[in-house]
Amino acid sequence: MKRSSLAPDTYEKLEPIEDVRLAVCEAGIRYQGRKDLLLCVFPQHTTVAGVFTKSRTASAPVEISRKHLQGEKARALVVNAGNANAFTGMRGMDAVQKTIAATTSLVGCPPEEVFVASTGVIGEPLQPEKFTHLLSDLHQNLKVDTWHEAAQAIMTTDTYPKLAHHTVKMDAHKVRINGIAKGSGMIAPDMATMLSFIFTDAPIAANVLQPLCEAATAQSFNAITVDGDTSTSDTVLVFATGGATKHGVKEITALDDPRAQDFAGALNTVMRDLAHQIVRDGEGATKFIAIHVSGAENDKAARTIGLSIANSPLVKTAFAGEDPNWGRIVMAVGKSGEAADRDKLSIRFGEHLVATQGEVHPEYEEAQGAAYMKNQDLDIFIDVGVGTGKFTVWTCDLTHDYISINADYRS
Amino acid sequence: MKRSSLAPDTYEKLEPIEDVRLAVCEAGIRYQGRKDLLLCVFPQHTTVAGVFTKSRTASAPVEISRKHLQGEKARALVVNAGNANAFTGMRGMDAVQKTIAATTSLVGCPPEEVFVASTGVIGEPLQPEKFTHLLSDLHQNLKVDTWHEAAQAIMTTDTYPKLAHHTVKMDAHKVRINGIAKGSGMIAPDMATMLSFIFTDAPIAANVLQPLCEAATAQSFNAITVDGDTSTSDTVLVFATGGATKHGVKEITALDDPRAQDFAGALNTVMRDLAHQIVRDGEGATKFIAIHVSGAENDKAARTIGLSIANSPLVKTAFAGEDPNWGRIVMAVGKSGEAADRDKLSIRFGEHLVATQGEVHPEYEEAQGAAYMKNQDLDIFIDVGVGTGKFTVWTCDLTHDYISINADYRS
């Protein structure tokens, strides 16, 4: 698989997080010659928060992890790539149970503290006997510095591993946030085929971590779209080991603790960084596009308009062709169903004012727009002229390579 | 432009309809060397019904035609291709007014009896002086047998003209329905960039014609999708001249007149035929796919699920690759947001039972599905297992040619 032309030139090395230990191996679940199984083990008292797909046909691992989240505690995470274990009937649940059973006996924890995620082909039974016997070896080889390998092990059609980190000063100690993610196709709000796992040594009660996780997801993974498709397997989990308590950091137990806001800022940064990396690995992507909508009835309406633009095949192919076709943007605003004043609508391509008052700006020249479209990263501003709602959505273009990748991914 | 591989081999010749006279010419509005202007003139007492785009950024011609529909009478229709006269501010409305003024003086009717439609590029001013002076020539050359030319004159990215007809026996006389349509990209429910004009000599009161038009549109033009995009210009108009009264046919003035139902059946047939022709001319299409959804909570939910499947880029690219990837169908059912019982879901590819009870059918073999996918016309059946709602949606695949056509249509 050719590396995305929008891939980062270098990868940041993630520093270890005390007590977060990881191991990966080649289980050969679907892919040969690459890592496809990840085990993460956490210390006791690790809290967990999460957001899952809204799909009505969610996978067995999503069902179980959603249930386990109610317990608010995590000791282990098992992720496999190559098979989503989705739409696999009773056998799907059986595979999850066997994975969890193998893990609890190694880690010595109740089943409710094991989280699972699977990504890959839908509808093919996941055979647990293909990899559960490998977990014992993984458990013996857990390390604190295998972040890059962990990010690689959860990839499917991704062309590069996705990692991000940030630190926050908390009670005179530097608390760390490390995150990994995967996702390339089937990316849409409500997260689509994406997995992301975030780890921190900050001590945060689960009832504080959960709203922070939800808020950060809304502004990151739920604000991106590659093709408008939503997966059966989407999972974001944030694990907080509390390791920093050893360095004098007191547990955050309330949302109004000022440290919670500091942490939220850092968490947002990590999640947005990972979300952008997913868009930059959008199948076939050659452009990274930020759609900034303002002047909508409210923020929700602005998001709907942004997604209508970002998901429009006609808009996306225009970007691919470096065609400053703002008429297609008008079309996508119109089809969103949200209030927009056609005669107050304005559009900017970067610095170039293209349309105002519902028609092309008198000083706009097509050559300006065409030159701007040559950029790899694009900022499109749309004001729909009815209110103060705003939202930014990130997306990529729709190219021949998207078709090539998806017309023969499975067979 | 290469003719769609799904284009019909032959065109049916439409017989004249008494008193419906048409003329076309090359106005050079955008295209050179092809017809792009159509004038239709109807006798007095012609009734009219219509359905328009739900876009919030509807074009000036749509706004005016929607308003004129309230008068229930039509004497003329003017259609241009190459410029949609959408998002053109006050100049857009001015162009419409000038077109109507030129027409009323020729036909001798009030402005409210002139209908207009424009299709093509959005955002570029339509200059009425480019074609209004040609209307007088057209008016002198009106004929009853220029149906094929009329269908050609309204084309944009279409690769073939779209025509359909049907007859109904009414009071011992054969009443005729002729229809033309255009549309290829930006096709989605709520009609997208499509225009369709239907003509009949049946005498039908406007208050009967309107509900028949709406019902037939719901099951035809609003049940197709090429790319999920919706245009600013969509227009369906049905003109009933009442010419058949001369042959003893009495006017239909009530919906419960049995002849209204006969007419409705014929109108449905014509509209569905035209709608299918539009899908078969879907930009880059190589497959014609019927998505039959059953077992939904209600018909509306079935339609939403059908459209979620039909609009999914991952499903559409799988069809393009002749990949029997039913997992992507499960994904699209899940993301629709409508109720579905994952563990009762069943999928059939033509005669082949692929999945039942939420998992792959034990006797299904991938080779069966792969062989079925080689067909040009495909029937996909999905039962979501929760109710009795059903709906059929028609769509096409998403191919490299769609990208090629749309990445450089404008520039």
Short mmCIF file of C-alpha atoms in Angstrom, two decimals, chain A residues 177-346:
data_model
loop_
_atom_site.label_atom_id
_atom_site.label_comp_id
_atom_site.label_asym_id
_atom_site.label_seq_id
_atom_site.Cartn_x
_atom_site.Cartn_y
_atom_site.Cartn_z
CA ILE A 177 -0.92 11.79 27.50
CA ASN A 178 -0.04 9.30 24.76
CA GLY A 179 -2.47 8.35 22.03
CA ILE A 180 -2.61 5.98 19.09
CA ALA A 181 -5.28 5.67 16.43
CA LYS A 182 -6.15 3.85 13.25
CA GLY A 183 -8.54 4.71 10.48
CA SER A 184 -8.51 5.49 6.82
CA GLY A 185 -11.70 4.42 5.04
CA MET A 186 -15.25 4.24 6.40
CA ILE A 187 -14.41 7.38 8.33
CA ALA A 188 -17.29 9.60 9.28
CA PRO A 189 -18.69 11.24 12.32
CA ASP A 190 -19.74 8.88 14.96
CA MET A 191 -16.27 7.82 14.14
CA ALA A 192 -16.54 5.26 11.43
CA THR A 193 -13.87 2.57 11.24
CA MET A 194 -11.59 4.14 13.62
CA LEU A 195 -10.06 3.06 16.84
CA SER A 196 -8.21 5.32 19.20
CA PHE A 197 -6.66 4.54 22.54
CA ILE A 198 -5.39 7.29 24.80
CA PHE A 199 -3.29 6.67 27.88
CA THR A 200 -2.31 8.96 30.72
CA ASP A 201 -0.70 8.70 34.12
CA ALA A 202 -2.90 11.53 35.37
CA PRO A 203 -5.12 10.42 38.25
CA ILE A 204 -8.67 11.16 37.13
CA ALA A 205 -11.89 9.71 38.43
CA ALA A 206 -13.95 7.97 35.75
CA ASN A 207 -16.90 10.33 36.24
CA VAL A 208 -14.63 13.24 35.30
CA LEU A 209 -12.78 11.40 32.55
CA GLN A 210 -15.97 10.38 30.72
CA PRO A 211 -17.32 13.91 30.00
CA LEU A 212 -13.82 15.09 29.04
CA CYS A 213 -13.54 12.15 26.65
CA GLU A 214 -16.94 12.89 25.11
CA ALA A 215 -16.24 16.59 24.68
CA ALA A 216 -12.85 15.99 23.08
CA THR A 217 -14.30 13.32 20.76
CA ALA A 218 -17.02 15.70 19.58
CA GLN A 219 -14.42 18.25 18.47
CA SER A 220 -12.01 15.74 16.93
CA PHE A 221 -13.00 12.25 15.82
CA ASN A 222 -16.64 13.27 15.40
CA ALA A 223 -15.66 16.31 13.33
CA ILE A 224 -13.88 14.41 10.57
CA THR A 225 -15.15 12.54 7.56
CA VAL A 226 -13.46 10.71 4.74
CA ASP A 227 -16.39 9.08 2.96
CA GLY A 228 -19.42 9.55 5.21
CA ASP A 229 -19.48 5.90 6.12
CA THR A 230 -19.74 4.75 9.72
CA SER A 231 -18.29 1.55 11.00
CA THR A 232 -19.68 -1.13 13.26
CA SER A 233 -16.51 -1.07 15.35
CA ASP A 234 -15.63 2.52 16.24
CA THR A 235 -14.09 2.84 19.65
CA VAL A 236 -12.32 5.59 21.57
CA LEU A 237 -11.03 4.63 25.01
CA VAL A 238 -9.07 6.78 27.44
CA PHE A 239 -7.18 4.98 30.21
CA ALA A 240 -5.91 6.92 33.23
CA THR A 241 -3.51 4.85 35.36
CA GLY A 242 -3.10 7.39 38.11
CA GLY A 243 0.65 6.65 38.11
CA ALA A 244 1.33 10.34 38.75
CA THR A 245 -0.03 10.03 42.32
CA LYS A 246 3.37 8.59 43.23
CA HIS A 247 4.80 11.99 42.29
CA GLY A 248 2.43 13.88 44.52
CA VAL A 249 -0.36 14.53 42.03
CA LYS A 250 -3.75 14.39 43.76
CA GLU A 251 -6.67 12.66 42.05
CA ILE A 252 -9.01 14.86 40.02
CA THR A 253 -12.50 14.07 41.27
CA ALA A 254 -14.53 17.01 39.99
CA LEU A 255 -15.00 18.68 36.63
CA ASP A 256 -14.59 22.13 38.14
CA ASP A 257 -11.09 21.30 39.40
CA PRO A 258 -8.96 23.75 37.36
CA ARG A 259 -6.56 20.88 36.60
CA ALA A 260 -9.43 19.10 34.80
CA GLN A 261 -9.59 21.96 32.32
CA ASP A 262 -5.80 21.88 31.81
CA PHE A 263 -6.06 18.17 31.18
CA ALA A 264 -9.03 18.69 28.84
CA GLY A 265 -6.99 21.11 26.75
CA ALA A 266 -4.18 18.59 26.38
CA LEU A 267 -6.60 15.74 25.66
CA ASN A 268 -8.28 17.84 22.96
CA THR A 269 -4.89 18.52 21.40
CA VAL A 270 -3.95 14.83 21.30
CA MET A 271 -7.32 13.73 19.92
CA ARG A 272 -7.44 16.47 17.30
CA ASP A 273 -3.89 15.63 16.24
CA LEU A 274 -4.85 11.95 15.83
CA ALA A 275 -8.10 12.85 14.05
CA HIS A 276 -6.20 15.00 11.55
CA GLN A 277 -3.75 12.16 10.99
CA ILE A 278 -6.69 9.90 10.13
CA VAL A 279 -8.00 12.40 7.57
CA ARG A 280 -4.50 12.75 6.12
CA ASP A 281 -4.54 8.99 5.64
CA GLY A 282 -8.00 9.13 4.05
CA GLU A 283 -8.14 6.52 1.32
CA GLY A 284 -6.67 8.09 -1.79
CA ALA A 285 -6.44 11.57 -0.21
CA THR A 286 -4.29 14.23 -1.83
CA LYS A 287 -5.78 17.29 -0.05
CA PHE A 288 -6.43 18.05 3.62
CA ILE A 289 -9.43 20.38 3.83
CA ALA A 290 -10.82 22.33 6.77
CA ILE A 291 -14.43 23.43 6.25
CA HIS A 292 -15.17 26.34 8.58
CA VAL A 293 -18.88 27.07 8.80
CA SER A 294 -20.19 30.19 10.54
CA GLY A 295 -23.39 32.19 10.64
CA ALA A 296 -25.56 29.09 11.18
CA GLU A 297 -28.62 28.90 13.40
CA ASN A 298 -26.54 27.12 16.05
CA ASP A 299 -23.36 25.01 16.33
CA LYS A 300 -25.23 21.79 15.57
CA ALA A 301 -26.64 23.26 12.36
CA ALA A 302 -23.14 24.48 11.46
CA ARG A 303 -21.83 20.93 11.91
CA THR A 304 -24.61 19.51 9.71
CA ILE A 305 -23.80 22.03 6.97
CA GLY A 306 -20.06 21.33 7.32
CA LEU A 307 -20.64 17.60 6.98
CA SER A 308 -22.99 18.08 4.03
CA ILE A 309 -20.17 19.92 2.24
CA ALA A 310 -17.44 17.55 3.40
CA ASN A 311 -19.39 14.44 2.39
CA SER A 312 -20.54 15.68 -1.00
CA PRO A 313 -18.91 13.59 -3.74
CA LEU A 314 -19.19 16.54 -6.10
CA VAL A 315 -17.38 18.88 -3.71
CA LYS A 316 -14.75 16.24 -2.95
CA THR A 317 -14.05 15.49 -6.60
CA ALA A 318 -13.78 19.23 -7.32
CA PHE A 319 -11.03 19.45 -4.66
CA ALA A 320 -9.34 16.45 -6.24
CA GLY A 321 -9.38 18.25 -9.57
CA GLU A 322 -8.10 21.52 -7.98
CA ASP A 323 -11.26 23.09 -9.36
CA PRO A 324 -12.43 26.18 -7.37
CA ASN A 325 -16.02 25.08 -7.96
CA TRP A 326 -17.81 27.06 -5.29
CA GLY A 327 -21.18 26.35 -6.93
CA ARG A 328 -20.96 22.81 -5.60
CA ILE A 329 -20.44 24.22 -2.10
CA VAL A 330 -23.62 26.27 -2.50
CA MET A 331 -25.39 23.09 -3.60
CA ALA A 332 -24.14 21.21 -0.52
CA VAL A 333 -25.25 24.02 1.82
CA GLY A 334 -28.67 23.87 0.18
CA LYS A 335 -29.08 20.13 0.53
CA SER A 336 -28.10 20.10 4.21
CA GLY A 337 -31.64 21.04 5.19
CA GLU A 338 -30.37 23.63 7.67
CA ALA A 339 -31.37 27.28 7.51
CA ALA A 340 -29.22 29.38 5.20
CA ASP A 341 -29.92 32.72 3.61
CA ARG A 342 -29.06 32.27 -0.04
CA ASP A 343 -28.79 36.01 -0.54
CA LYS A 344 -26.42 36.56 2.41
CA LEU A 345 -24.22 33.53 1.86
CA SER A 346 -20.49 34.20 1.60
#
